[in-house]
Every structure is written in C-alpha cells, then in structure tokens.
Amino acid sequence: MSRRSMFLIAAAVVLLYFSIILFMLNPLHGSRGGYYGGGYMNSFAFRHDPPVNWCSELRWRNPPSPDVVALASYPGSGNTWLRYLLQQVTGVVTGSIYMDYGLRVHGFPAENVTDGSVLVVKTHAIPSDSDKFKSAVLLIRNPRDAILADFHRLHRGHIGTAPKSAFKKKSHENKKSDWATYVSTQLTAWESLNQMWLTRFPGPLHIVFYEILVRDTRNTLQGILDFLSYNVTETAMNCAMANKEGIYRRKKKYQDFEPFTADMYKALDQVRNRVLSMVMDYKRKHSNVLQVGYV
Ligand SMILES: *[C@@H]1O[C@H](CO)[C@@H](O)[C@H](O)[C@H]1NC(C)=O
Ligand SMILES: *[C@@H]1O[C@H](CO)[C@@H](O)[C@H](O)[C@H]1NC(C)=O
C-alpha cells in the first residue's frame, strides 16, 4: 500500500470518528428549545408561498444515469431539505417514490420519478429486492427530532407545529397517551429502517448525519456529490450555500415545553446508540473502499 493511500485511509478514519463524536455529543437531553434541531422540516411550510429561487434553471439529468441512487431516510430527517440543496447545487431535479402534490408544485417537479433522469430518489421505505437502486445515500437524524418532526407533519400537514394538546390525547381504554404509543412504535421503525439499509442493502452506501449536514453543510454536500460522481463549480456551490435555508424553516414554538419523558429519553438513547454502532460496524467492514473524508 502506498504512503498516500495509507494517509488517505487514516484521514478518512479520523474524520469518520470525529463526525460520529459530533453526532454523539449532540445532547438528546436537556437542550431546552433545541427540539427543532436545525429547524428544517421534512416538508414545506408554505407560509408566504414564495417562489423558490433556483441558482440555475432546473433540468432533468441528461444523459440519464444508468444507475439509480436512493436518498433513504426515516421521515422527518431532512430528506426534502437535502433534495433542495442537491437541486440548488446541481440544477438537476431529484425524484421520489412518492407523489407529493404539494412538493411537486413547490420546486420538486420530479415527484413520482424513480429512474436515472433524476439525481437521487427519495424513499422512506426499507430496501427490498425489487428495488432498482444501485447505491444509496442514507440520511440519519437523531430519533428524537425526527420523530417529533414527523409528528408535527402528521398533525399539521405541511405547515406549522402540532398543538400541545396533541401530546396529551388518549384513546379510550388506553393507559398511555397516543403520543407515548407513537414514540415507541416510531422508535422501532426508526431503528429498523436504518438497520435494514445498513445491513441488507447490497450496493454502496453513503451515510450522512443530518446534524452534521446542518453544521457543516458545504463539506457534507460536497461529500455526497463526490459519492454521486457529480462535479459542480465553485460558483454553483457558493450559490447553493447562499440559499441553503430555502423557504421552509419551521417556526420555533413551545420552547418551554418538553414532550419527552425520562423513560422516552432512555429508550431514545439506547436505540440511537445501537444504530451508531451499526454505522461503525458498516464503516469497519467497508473501510478499504471508504470514500475518503466523508461520513
Ligand atoms: C406515478 O408514476 C407511475 C409510473 O410512471 C404512474 O403509472 C402513476 O400513475 C403515477 N402516479 C401518480 C399519482 O401520478
Ligand atoms: C470532475 O472533475 C475532475 C477534476 O477536475 C475530473 O478529473 C473529472 O473527469 C470530472 N468528472 C466529470 C464527471 O466531469
């Protein structure tokens, strides 16, 4: 092995552990007012309904790529925001296995397109043998914020936040609140989605932590572009960074309100740590083909 490749592998390993440490240090507990993390929602808040200003006019991938790349995540993990960033920086549309009419008219014309004419294809599903995905970007957000973001989306569609009462509501004969039941089923879903992509998907996988995407948007986005073998100019990257917030930032609300109990935090921590060790296992197994420098 040459000195250069040894250096690159060492650098990659250092960066990987640094990123995981950043992710781990992000406290789940006690960060009052921090429930909304970066504040980016999975879906749009069409508050003023402004048109999206694209850095360059959106186009289809031409020629189409022979390989289809999944953009996989649990709901509420910033999938739409990452699609937005990718569209800003490349000018190429991103697809989805779903047809979200709201998104289609607000900057995502390739809803329900799942072929090589798009850059990546959004999915919240677990990988299956019938997929045509050759590779995947797996976007992981900490389960507390992802579950809460999706709960808001379910209660308020594409706008705003769930009312406080939504966290208290109980169905008949149920001891637990609907919210508590929701947290435990969704936590299981969060774990199994990430586990399936980390252990069952046969193709190359590029793992992105949402928290690191928020903190270091430029380098994280560049890492994804390298994984996609898609070159962009520095001008395009600068323009995307100048417009990185897009039109969808959820208003922060209820900063004095804690929807999660101590027991929920315990469960969230355990599950998150299990997934993080699966990420480390994945990286260890694939370290000889590690894409240098990215997580
Ligand atoms: C999505 O695309 C498929 C295949 O192109 C098409 O048959 C289907 O009608 C589309 N769904 C919607 C809701 O437009
Ligand atoms: C991307 O840029 C690199 C370095 O400038 C070049 O070697 C490579 O061929 C380019 N790839 C594509 C797909 O344009």
mmCIF file of C-alpha atoms and ligand atoms in Angstrom:
data_model
loop_
_atom_site.group_PDB
_atom_site.id
_atom_site.type_symbol
_atom_site.label_atom_id
_atom_site.label_comp_id
_atom_site.label_asym_id
_atom_site.label_seq_id
_atom_site.Cartn_x
_atom_site.Cartn_y
_atom_site.Cartn_z
ATOM 1 C CA MET A 1 0.000 0.000 0.000
ATOM 2 C CA SER A 2 1.393 3.366 -0.927
ATOM 3 C CA ARG A 3 2.057 6.050 1.605
ATOM 4 C CA ARG A 4 -0.524 8.265 0.002
ATOM 5 C CA SER A 5 -3.341 5.745 0.257
ATOM 6 C CA MET A 6 -2.399 4.946 3.836
ATOM 7 C CA PHE A 7 -2.579 8.615 4.617
ATOM 8 C CA LEU A 8 -5.960 8.920 2.929
ATOM 9 C CA ILE A 9 -7.382 5.969 4.823
ATOM 10 C CA ALA A 10 -6.070 7.330 8.093
ATOM 11 C CA ALA A 11 -7.572 10.732 7.315
ATOM 12 C CA ALA A 12 -10.889 9.114 6.459
ATOM 13 C CA VAL A 13 -10.963 7.155 9.704
ATOM 14 C CA VAL A 14 -10.178 10.265 11.731
ATOM 15 C CA LEU A 15 -12.925 12.212 10.001
ATOM 16 C CA LEU A 16 -15.381 9.400 10.495
ATOM 17 C CA TYR A 17 -14.777 9.214 14.222
ATOM 18 C CA PHE A 18 -14.831 12.977 14.505
ATOM 19 C CA SER A 19 -18.232 13.065 12.834
ATOM 20 C CA ILE A 20 -19.632 10.299 14.980
ATOM 21 C CA ILE A 21 -18.369 12.093 18.068
ATOM 22 C CA LEU A 22 -20.085 15.282 16.898
ATOM 23 C CA PHE A 23 -23.280 13.313 16.437
ATOM 24 C CA MET A 24 -22.957 11.684 19.858
ATOM 25 C CA LEU A 25 -22.188 14.963 21.578
ATOM 26 C CA ASN A 26 -25.404 16.448 20.320
ATOM 27 C CA PRO A 27 -27.267 16.050 23.574
ATOM 28 C CA LEU A 28 -30.683 14.473 23.438
ATOM 29 C CA HIS A 29 -31.381 15.601 26.975
ATOM 30 C CA GLY A 30 -31.826 18.985 28.431
ATOM 31 C CA SER A 31 -31.269 21.058 25.326
ATOM 32 C CA ARG A 32 -34.243 23.239 26.023
ATOM 33 C CA GLY A 33 -35.504 24.945 22.958
ATOM 34 C CA GLY A 34 -33.418 22.649 20.849
ATOM 35 C CA TYR A 35 -36.124 20.212 19.887
ATOM 36 C CA TYR A 36 -36.248 21.631 16.471
ATOM 37 C CA GLY A 37 -32.590 20.984 15.843
ATOM 38 C CA GLY A 38 -31.675 22.858 12.722
ATOM 39 C CA GLY A 39 -35.313 23.714 12.348
ATOM 40 C CA TYR A 40 -35.583 22.280 8.882
ATOM 41 C CA MET A 41 -38.664 20.346 8.248
ATOM 42 C CA ASN A 42 -39.165 17.375 6.093
ATOM 43 C CA SER A 43 -41.938 19.107 4.240
ATOM 44 C CA PHE A 44 -42.666 22.657 3.351
ATOM 45 C CA ALA A 45 -44.184 25.359 5.439
ATOM 46 C CA PHE A 46 -45.807 27.406 2.748
ATOM 47 C CA ARG A 47 -46.130 30.456 4.911
ATOM 48 C CA HIS A 48 -45.833 33.125 2.311
ATOM 49 C CA ASP A 49 -45.669 30.785 -0.588
ATOM 50 C CA PRO A 50 -42.688 32.494 -2.172
ATOM 51 C CA PRO A 51 -41.343 31.034 -5.379
ATOM 52 C CA VAL A 52 -38.116 29.124 -4.967
ATOM 53 C CA ASN A 53 -35.130 30.988 -6.360
ATOM 54 C CA TRP A 54 -33.040 28.359 -8.035
ATOM 55 C CA CYS A 55 -29.368 29.066 -8.696
ATOM 56 C CA SER A 56 -29.888 27.752 -12.198
ATOM 57 C CA GLU A 57 -32.971 26.572 -14.001
ATOM 58 C CA LEU A 58 -33.870 23.024 -13.013
ATOM 59 C CA ARG A 59 -33.361 20.355 -15.626
ATOM 60 C CA TRP A 60 -33.519 16.581 -15.988
ATOM 61 C CA ARG A 61 -30.380 14.537 -15.875
ATOM 62 C CA ASN A 62 -29.024 14.350 -19.381
ATOM 63 C CA PRO A 63 -27.885 11.846 -20.387
ATOM 64 C CA PRO A 64 -29.832 9.811 -17.824
ATOM 65 C CA SER A 65 -27.671 7.880 -15.404
ATOM 66 C CA PRO A 66 -27.732 4.095 -15.847
ATOM 67 C CA ASP A 67 -27.767 3.744 -12.067
ATOM 68 C CA VAL A 68 -30.477 4.955 -9.754
ATOM 69 C CA VAL A 69 -29.392 6.296 -6.370
ATOM 70 C CA ALA A 70 -31.739 6.189 -3.376
ATOM 71 C CA LEU A 71 -31.954 9.015 -0.858
ATOM 72 C CA ALA A 72 -33.180 6.952 2.058
ATOM 73 C CA SER A 73 -34.261 8.221 5.440
ATOM 74 C CA TYR A 74 -36.802 7.831 8.191
ATOM 75 C CA PRO A 75 -39.456 10.579 7.765
ATOM 76 C CA GLY A 76 -38.716 13.901 9.455
ATOM 77 C CA SER A 77 -34.971 13.563 8.887
ATOM 78 C CA GLY A 78 -34.380 16.392 6.423
ATOM 79 C CA ASN A 79 -34.858 14.403 3.217
ATOM 80 C CA THR A 80 -36.654 17.283 1.477
ATOM 81 C CA TRP A 81 -34.081 19.812 2.619
ATOM 82 C CA LEU A 82 -31.255 17.660 1.263
ATOM 83 C CA ARG A 83 -33.123 17.273 -2.046
ATOM 84 C CA TYR A 84 -33.461 21.050 -2.119
ATOM 85 C CA LEU A 85 -29.713 21.525 -1.530
ATOM 86 C CA LEU A 86 -28.843 18.992 -4.221
ATOM 87 C CA GLN A 87 -31.150 20.700 -6.697
ATOM 88 C CA GLN A 88 -29.633 24.083 -5.851
ATOM 89 C CA VAL A 89 -26.068 22.965 -6.303
ATOM 90 C CA THR A 90 -26.511 20.781 -9.417
ATOM 91 C CA GLY A 91 -29.577 22.251 -11.121
ATOM 92 C CA VAL A 92 -30.764 18.671 -11.624
ATOM 93 C CA VAL A 93 -34.153 17.536 -10.309
ATOM 94 C CA THR A 94 -34.480 14.901 -7.580
ATOM 95 C CA GLY A 95 -37.140 12.202 -7.671
ATOM 96 C CA SER A 96 -39.239 10.317 -5.187
ATOM 97 C CA ILE A 97 -41.041 7.015 -4.882
ATOM 98 C CA TYR A 98 -43.999 9.068 -3.641
ATOM 99 C CA MET A 99 -46.241 11.586 -5.313
ATOM 100 C CA ASP A 100 -46.481 14.594 -3.024
ATOM 101 C CA TYR A 101 -48.557 17.132 -4.922
ATOM 102 C CA GLY A 102 -47.563 19.924 -2.537
ATOM 103 C CA LEU A 103 -43.898 19.331 -3.229
ATOM 104 C CA ARG A 104 -44.474 18.911 -6.934
ATOM 105 C CA VAL A 105 -45.768 22.447 -7.315
ATOM 106 C CA HIS A 106 -43.191 23.891 -4.925
ATOM 107 C CA GLY A 107 -39.899 23.130 -6.543
ATOM 108 C CA PHE A 108 -39.890 19.336 -6.898
ATOM 109 C CA PRO A 109 -41.271 18.619 -10.364
ATOM 110 C CA ALA A 110 -39.898 15.062 -10.365
ATOM 111 C CA GLU A 111 -42.187 13.663 -7.661
ATOM 112 C CA ASN A 112 -43.018 10.043 -8.548
ATOM 113 C CA VAL A 113 -39.990 9.761 -10.847
ATOM 114 C CA THR A 114 -37.689 6.883 -9.970
ATOM 115 C CA ASP A 115 -35.361 6.440 -12.923
ATOM 116 C CA GLY A 116 -31.947 7.726 -13.986
ATOM 117 C CA SER A 117 -33.330 11.038 -15.221
ATOM 118 C CA VAL A 118 -33.131 12.359 -11.663
ATOM 119 C CA LEU A 119 -30.135 12.805 -9.378
ATOM 120 C CA VAL A 120 -31.422 10.803 -6.409
ATOM 121 C CA VAL A 121 -34.748 9.229 -5.453
ATOM 122 C CA LYS A 122 -36.330 9.885 -2.068
ATOM 123 C CA THR A 123 -37.593 6.886 -0.132
ATOM 124 C CA HIS A 124 -38.717 6.233 3.433
ATOM 125 C CA ALA A 125 -39.065 2.527 2.728
ATOM 126 C CA ILE A 126 -36.751 -0.278 3.729
ATOM 127 C CA PRO A 127 -34.615 -1.706 0.907
ATOM 128 C CA SER A 128 -36.164 -4.583 -0.985
ATOM 129 C CA ASP A 129 -35.051 -6.987 -3.683
ATOM 130 C CA SER A 130 -37.414 -5.410 -6.167
ATOM 131 C CA ASP A 131 -35.720 -2.013 -5.844
ATOM 132 C CA LYS A 132 -33.752 -0.759 -8.772
ATOM 133 C CA PHE A 133 -31.388 1.220 -6.561
ATOM 134 C CA LYS A 134 -27.708 0.594 -7.302
ATOM 135 C CA SER A 135 -26.439 2.728 -4.466
ATOM 136 C CA ALA A 136 -27.866 4.846 -1.689
ATOM 137 C CA VAL A 137 -27.360 7.899 0.442
ATOM 138 C CA LEU A 138 -28.642 7.116 3.937
ATOM 139 C CA LEU A 139 -29.630 10.238 5.863
ATOM 140 C CA ILE A 140 -29.782 9.703 9.629
ATOM 141 C CA ARG A 141 -31.213 12.241 12.052
ATOM 142 C CA ASN A 142 -31.332 11.665 15.779
ATOM 143 C CA PRO A 143 -34.586 9.851 16.582
ATOM 144 C CA ARG A 144 -35.962 12.440 18.994
ATOM 145 C CA ASP A 145 -36.007 15.256 16.463
ATOM 146 C CA ALA A 146 -37.038 13.037 13.561
ATOM 147 C CA ILE A 147 -39.987 11.527 15.425
ATOM 148 C CA LEU A 148 -41.106 14.930 16.665
ATOM 149 C CA ALA A 149 -40.793 16.498 13.202
ATOM 150 C CA ASP A 150 -42.892 13.766 11.683
ATOM 151 C CA PHE A 151 -45.468 14.046 14.468
ATOM 152 C CA HIS A 152 -45.839 17.729 13.642
ATOM 153 C CA ARG A 153 -46.198 16.935 9.968
ATOM 154 C CA LEU A 154 -48.933 14.392 10.674
ATOM 155 C CA HIS A 155 -50.869 16.859 12.787
ATOM 156 C CA ARG A 156 -50.469 19.921 10.714
ATOM 157 C CA GLY A 157 -49.849 18.674 7.238
ATOM 158 C CA HIS A 158 -47.230 20.787 5.637
ATOM 159 C CA ILE A 159 -47.459 23.730 7.968
ATOM 160 C CA GLY A 160 -46.533 24.612 11.491
ATOM 161 C CA THR A 161 -46.466 22.521 14.605
ATOM 162 C CA ALA A 162 -48.828 20.161 16.406
ATOM 163 C CA PRO A 163 -50.931 21.759 19.162
ATOM 164 C CA LYS A 164 -49.775 20.999 22.700
ATOM 165 C CA SER A 165 -52.994 19.080 23.315
ATOM 166 C CA ALA A 166 -51.912 16.564 20.692
ATOM 167 C CA PHE A 167 -49.272 15.282 23.114
ATOM 168 C CA LYS A 168 -51.829 14.627 25.860
ATOM 169 C CA LYS A 169 -54.605 12.958 23.947
ATOM 170 C CA LYS A 170 -55.570 9.402 24.900
ATOM 171 C CA SER A 171 -57.668 6.916 23.067
ATOM 172 C CA HIS A 172 -60.363 5.084 25.014
ATOM 173 C CA GLU A 173 -59.194 2.378 27.397
ATOM 174 C CA ASN A 174 -55.593 3.256 26.769
ATOM 175 C CA LYS A 175 -53.330 3.892 29.719
ATOM 176 C CA LYS A 176 -50.649 5.522 27.624
ATOM 177 C CA SER A 177 -51.208 8.706 25.700
ATOM 178 C CA ASP A 178 -51.358 8.332 21.955
ATOM 179 C CA TRP A 179 -48.118 10.313 21.834
ATOM 180 C CA ALA A 180 -46.338 7.787 24.078
ATOM 181 C CA THR A 181 -47.552 4.928 21.915
ATOM 182 C CA TYR A 182 -46.484 6.838 18.846
ATOM 183 C CA VAL A 183 -42.974 7.431 20.209
ATOM 184 C CA SER A 184 -42.402 3.772 20.966
ATOM 185 C CA THR A 185 -43.680 2.442 17.634
ATOM 186 C CA GLN A 186 -41.826 5.105 15.683
ATOM 187 C CA LEU A 187 -38.620 4.450 17.565
ATOM 188 C CA THR A 188 -38.834 0.835 16.452
ATOM 189 C CA ALA A 189 -39.485 1.992 12.904
ATOM 190 C CA TRP A 190 -36.533 4.418 13.064
ATOM 191 C CA GLU A 191 -34.222 1.648 14.183
ATOM 192 C CA SER A 192 -35.349 -0.951 11.686
ATOM 193 C CA LEU A 193 -35.233 1.412 8.712
ATOM 194 C CA ASN A 194 -31.649 2.401 9.474
ATOM 195 C CA GLN A 195 -30.695 -1.159 10.341
ATOM 196 C CA MET A 196 -32.094 -2.529 7.080
ATOM 197 C CA TRP A 197 -30.189 -0.059 4.949
ATOM 198 C CA LEU A 198 -27.003 -0.607 6.958
ATOM 199 C CA THR A 199 -27.155 -4.401 6.886
ATOM 200 C CA ARG A 200 -29.307 -5.532 3.946
ATOM 201 C CA PHE A 201 -28.625 -3.138 1.129
ATOM 202 C CA PRO A 202 -26.076 -4.756 -1.218
ATOM 203 C CA GLY A 203 -24.867 -1.627 -3.021
ATOM 204 C CA PRO A 204 -22.528 1.154 -1.917
ATOM 205 C CA LEU A 205 -23.957 3.254 0.893
ATOM 206 C CA HIS A 206 -23.013 6.800 1.792
ATOM 207 C CA ILE A 207 -24.008 7.695 5.339
ATOM 208 C CA VAL A 208 -24.919 11.285 6.159
ATOM 209 C CA PHE A 209 -25.807 12.542 9.618
ATOM 210 C CA TYR A 210 -28.397 15.297 9.449
ATOM 211 C CA GLU A 211 -26.805 17.119 12.380
ATOM 212 C CA ILE A 212 -23.501 17.281 10.530
ATOM 213 C CA LEU A 213 -25.219 18.389 7.346
ATOM 214 C CA VAL A 214 -26.665 21.305 9.344
ATOM 215 C CA ARG A 215 -23.378 22.142 10.994
ATOM 216 C CA ASP A 216 -21.099 21.764 8.012
ATOM 217 C CA THR A 217 -23.383 21.991 5.029
ATOM 218 C CA ARG A 218 -20.764 22.711 2.391
ATOM 219 C CA ASN A 219 -18.409 19.830 3.102
ATOM 220 C CA THR A 220 -21.189 17.350 3.749
ATOM 221 C CA LEU A 221 -22.876 18.273 0.479
ATOM 222 C CA GLN A 222 -19.547 18.034 -1.332
ATOM 223 C CA GLY A 223 -19.124 14.542 0.116
ATOM 224 C CA ILE A 224 -22.476 13.494 -1.312
ATOM 225 C CA LEU A 225 -21.599 14.959 -4.716
ATOM 226 C CA ASP A 226 -18.340 13.022 -4.718
ATOM 227 C CA PHE A 227 -20.243 9.849 -3.874
ATOM 228 C CA LEU A 228 -22.551 10.600 -6.810
ATOM 229 C CA SER A 229 -19.504 11.392 -9.011
ATOM 230 C CA TYR A 230 -21.144 14.671 -9.854
ATOM 231 C CA ASN A 231 -18.864 17.673 -10.401
ATOM 232 C CA VAL A 232 -20.060 21.172 -9.622
ATOM 233 C CA THR A 233 -18.300 24.507 -9.981
ATOM 234 C CA GLU A 234 -17.301 26.594 -7.012
ATOM 235 C CA THR A 235 -19.756 29.251 -8.172
ATOM 236 C CA ALA A 236 -22.607 26.733 -8.003
ATOM 237 C CA MET A 237 -21.539 25.622 -4.529
ATOM 238 C CA ASN A 238 -21.328 29.225 -3.321
ATOM 239 C CA CYS A 239 -24.767 29.972 -4.693
ATOM 240 C CA ALA A 240 -26.274 26.895 -3.025
ATOM 241 C CA MET A 241 -24.695 27.912 0.293
ATOM 242 C CA ALA A 242 -26.052 31.451 -0.020
ATOM 243 C CA ASN A 243 -29.534 29.939 -0.474
ATOM 244 C CA LYS A 244 -29.219 26.971 1.838
ATOM 245 C CA GLU A 245 -32.183 27.772 4.041
ATOM 246 C CA GLY A 246 -34.719 27.636 1.266
ATOM 247 C CA ILE A 247 -38.272 28.624 2.004
ATOM 248 C CA TYR A 248 -39.019 26.073 4.642
ATOM 249 C CA ARG A 249 -37.991 26.765 8.124
ATOM 250 C CA ARG A 250 -40.368 25.703 10.849
ATOM 251 C CA LYS A 251 -41.097 28.417 13.353
ATOM 252 C CA LYS A 252 -39.761 27.553 16.765
ATOM 253 C CA LYS A 253 -42.572 27.073 19.228
ATOM 254 C CA TYR A 254 -43.113 25.816 22.750
ATOM 255 C CA GLN A 255 -39.581 26.381 23.865
ATOM 256 C CA ASP A 256 -40.710 25.777 27.434
ATOM 257 C CA PHE A 257 -42.459 22.520 26.670
ATOM 258 C CA GLU A 258 -40.866 19.080 26.948
ATOM 259 C CA PRO A 259 -42.812 16.427 25.066
ATOM 260 C CA PHE A 260 -40.429 13.581 26.001
ATOM 261 C CA THR A 261 -40.374 11.866 29.391
ATOM 262 C CA ALA A 262 -37.296 10.477 31.119
ATOM 263 C CA ASP A 263 -38.306 6.956 30.090
ATOM 264 C CA MET A 264 -38.653 8.032 26.498
ATOM 265 C CA TYR A 265 -35.179 9.554 26.635
ATOM 266 C CA LYS A 266 -33.781 6.307 27.967
ATOM 267 C CA ALA A 267 -35.289 4.385 25.080
ATOM 268 C CA LEU A 268 -34.203 7.022 22.538
ATOM 269 C CA ASP A 269 -30.626 6.862 23.795
ATOM 270 C CA GLN A 270 -30.468 3.075 23.715
ATOM 271 C CA VAL A 271 -31.811 2.841 20.209
ATOM 272 C CA ARG A 272 -29.658 5.654 18.903
ATOM 273 C CA ASN A 273 -26.555 4.041 20.346
ATOM 274 C CA ARG A 274 -27.410 0.697 18.745
ATOM 275 C CA VAL A 275 -27.735 2.357 15.347
ATOM 276 C CA LEU A 276 -24.487 4.261 15.832
ATOM 277 C CA SER A 277 -22.653 1.045 16.493
ATOM 278 C CA MET A 278 -24.179 -0.430 13.337
ATOM 279 C CA VAL A 279 -22.809 2.599 11.474
ATOM 280 C CA MET A 280 -19.368 1.958 12.934
ATOM 281 C CA ASP A 281 -19.584 -1.731 12.009
ATOM 282 C CA TYR A 282 -20.573 -0.789 8.492
ATOM 283 C CA LYS A 283 -17.617 1.567 8.242
ATOM 284 C CA ARG A 284 -15.225 -1.010 9.643
ATOM 285 C CA LYS A 285 -16.346 -3.629 7.149
ATOM 286 C CA HIS A 286 -16.116 -1.233 4.243
ATOM 287 C CA SER A 287 -13.031 0.663 5.310
ATOM 288 C CA ASN A 288 -10.967 -0.477 2.329
ATOM 289 C CA VAL A 289 -13.429 1.113 -0.049
ATOM 290 C CA LEU A 290 -14.199 4.048 2.192
ATOM 291 C CA GLN A 291 -14.871 7.240 0.319
ATOM 292 C CA VAL A 292 -12.194 9.431 1.737
ATOM 293 C CA GLY A 293 -13.211 12.120 4.089
ATOM 294 C CA TYR A 294 -16.944 11.777 4.358
ATOM 295 C CA VAL A 295 -19.422 10.263 6.658
HETATM 296 C C1 LIG B 1 -46.555 7.618 -10.850
HETATM 297 O O1 LIG B 1 -45.854 7.089 -11.936
HETATM 298 C C2 LIG B 1 -46.359 5.860 -12.429
HETATM 299 C C3 LIG B 1 -45.392 5.314 -13.449
HETATM 300 O O2 LIG B 1 -44.870 6.320 -14.252
HETATM 301 C C4 LIG B 1 -47.759 6.101 -12.992
HETATM 302 O O3 LIG B 1 -48.302 4.902 -13.501
HETATM 303 C C5 LIG B 1 -48.629 6.632 -11.856
HETATM 304 O O4 LIG B 1 -49.903 6.933 -12.332
HETATM 305 C C6 LIG B 1 -48.012 7.870 -11.222
HETATM 306 N N1 LIG B 1 -48.749 8.208 -10.021
HETATM 307 C C7 LIG B 1 -49.312 9.387 -9.841
HETATM 308 C C8 LIG B 1 -50.059 9.561 -8.584
HETATM 309 O O5 LIG B 1 -49.242 10.289 -10.666
HETATM 310 C C1 LIG B 2 -14.671 16.067 -12.409
HETATM 311 O O1 LIG B 2 -13.542 16.849 -12.182
HETATM 312 C C2 LIG B 2 -12.331 16.108 -12.154
HETATM 313 C C3 LIG B 2 -11.208 17.016 -11.727
HETATM 314 O O2 LIG B 2 -11.397 18.326 -12.177
HETATM 315 C C4 LIG B 2 -12.111 15.456 -13.497
HETATM 316 O O3 LIG B 2 -10.917 14.706 -13.482
HETATM 317 C C5 LIG B 2 -13.295 14.539 -13.797
HETATM 318 O O4 LIG B 2 -13.155 13.974 -15.084
HETATM 319 C C6 LIG B 2 -14.591 15.295 -13.722
HETATM 320 N N1 LIG B 2 -15.684 14.340 -13.819
HETATM 321 C C7 LIG B 2 -16.757 14.576 -14.542
HETATM 322 C C8 LIG B 2 -17.797 13.512 -14.495
HETATM 323 O O5 LIG B 2 -16.931 15.585 -15.200
#
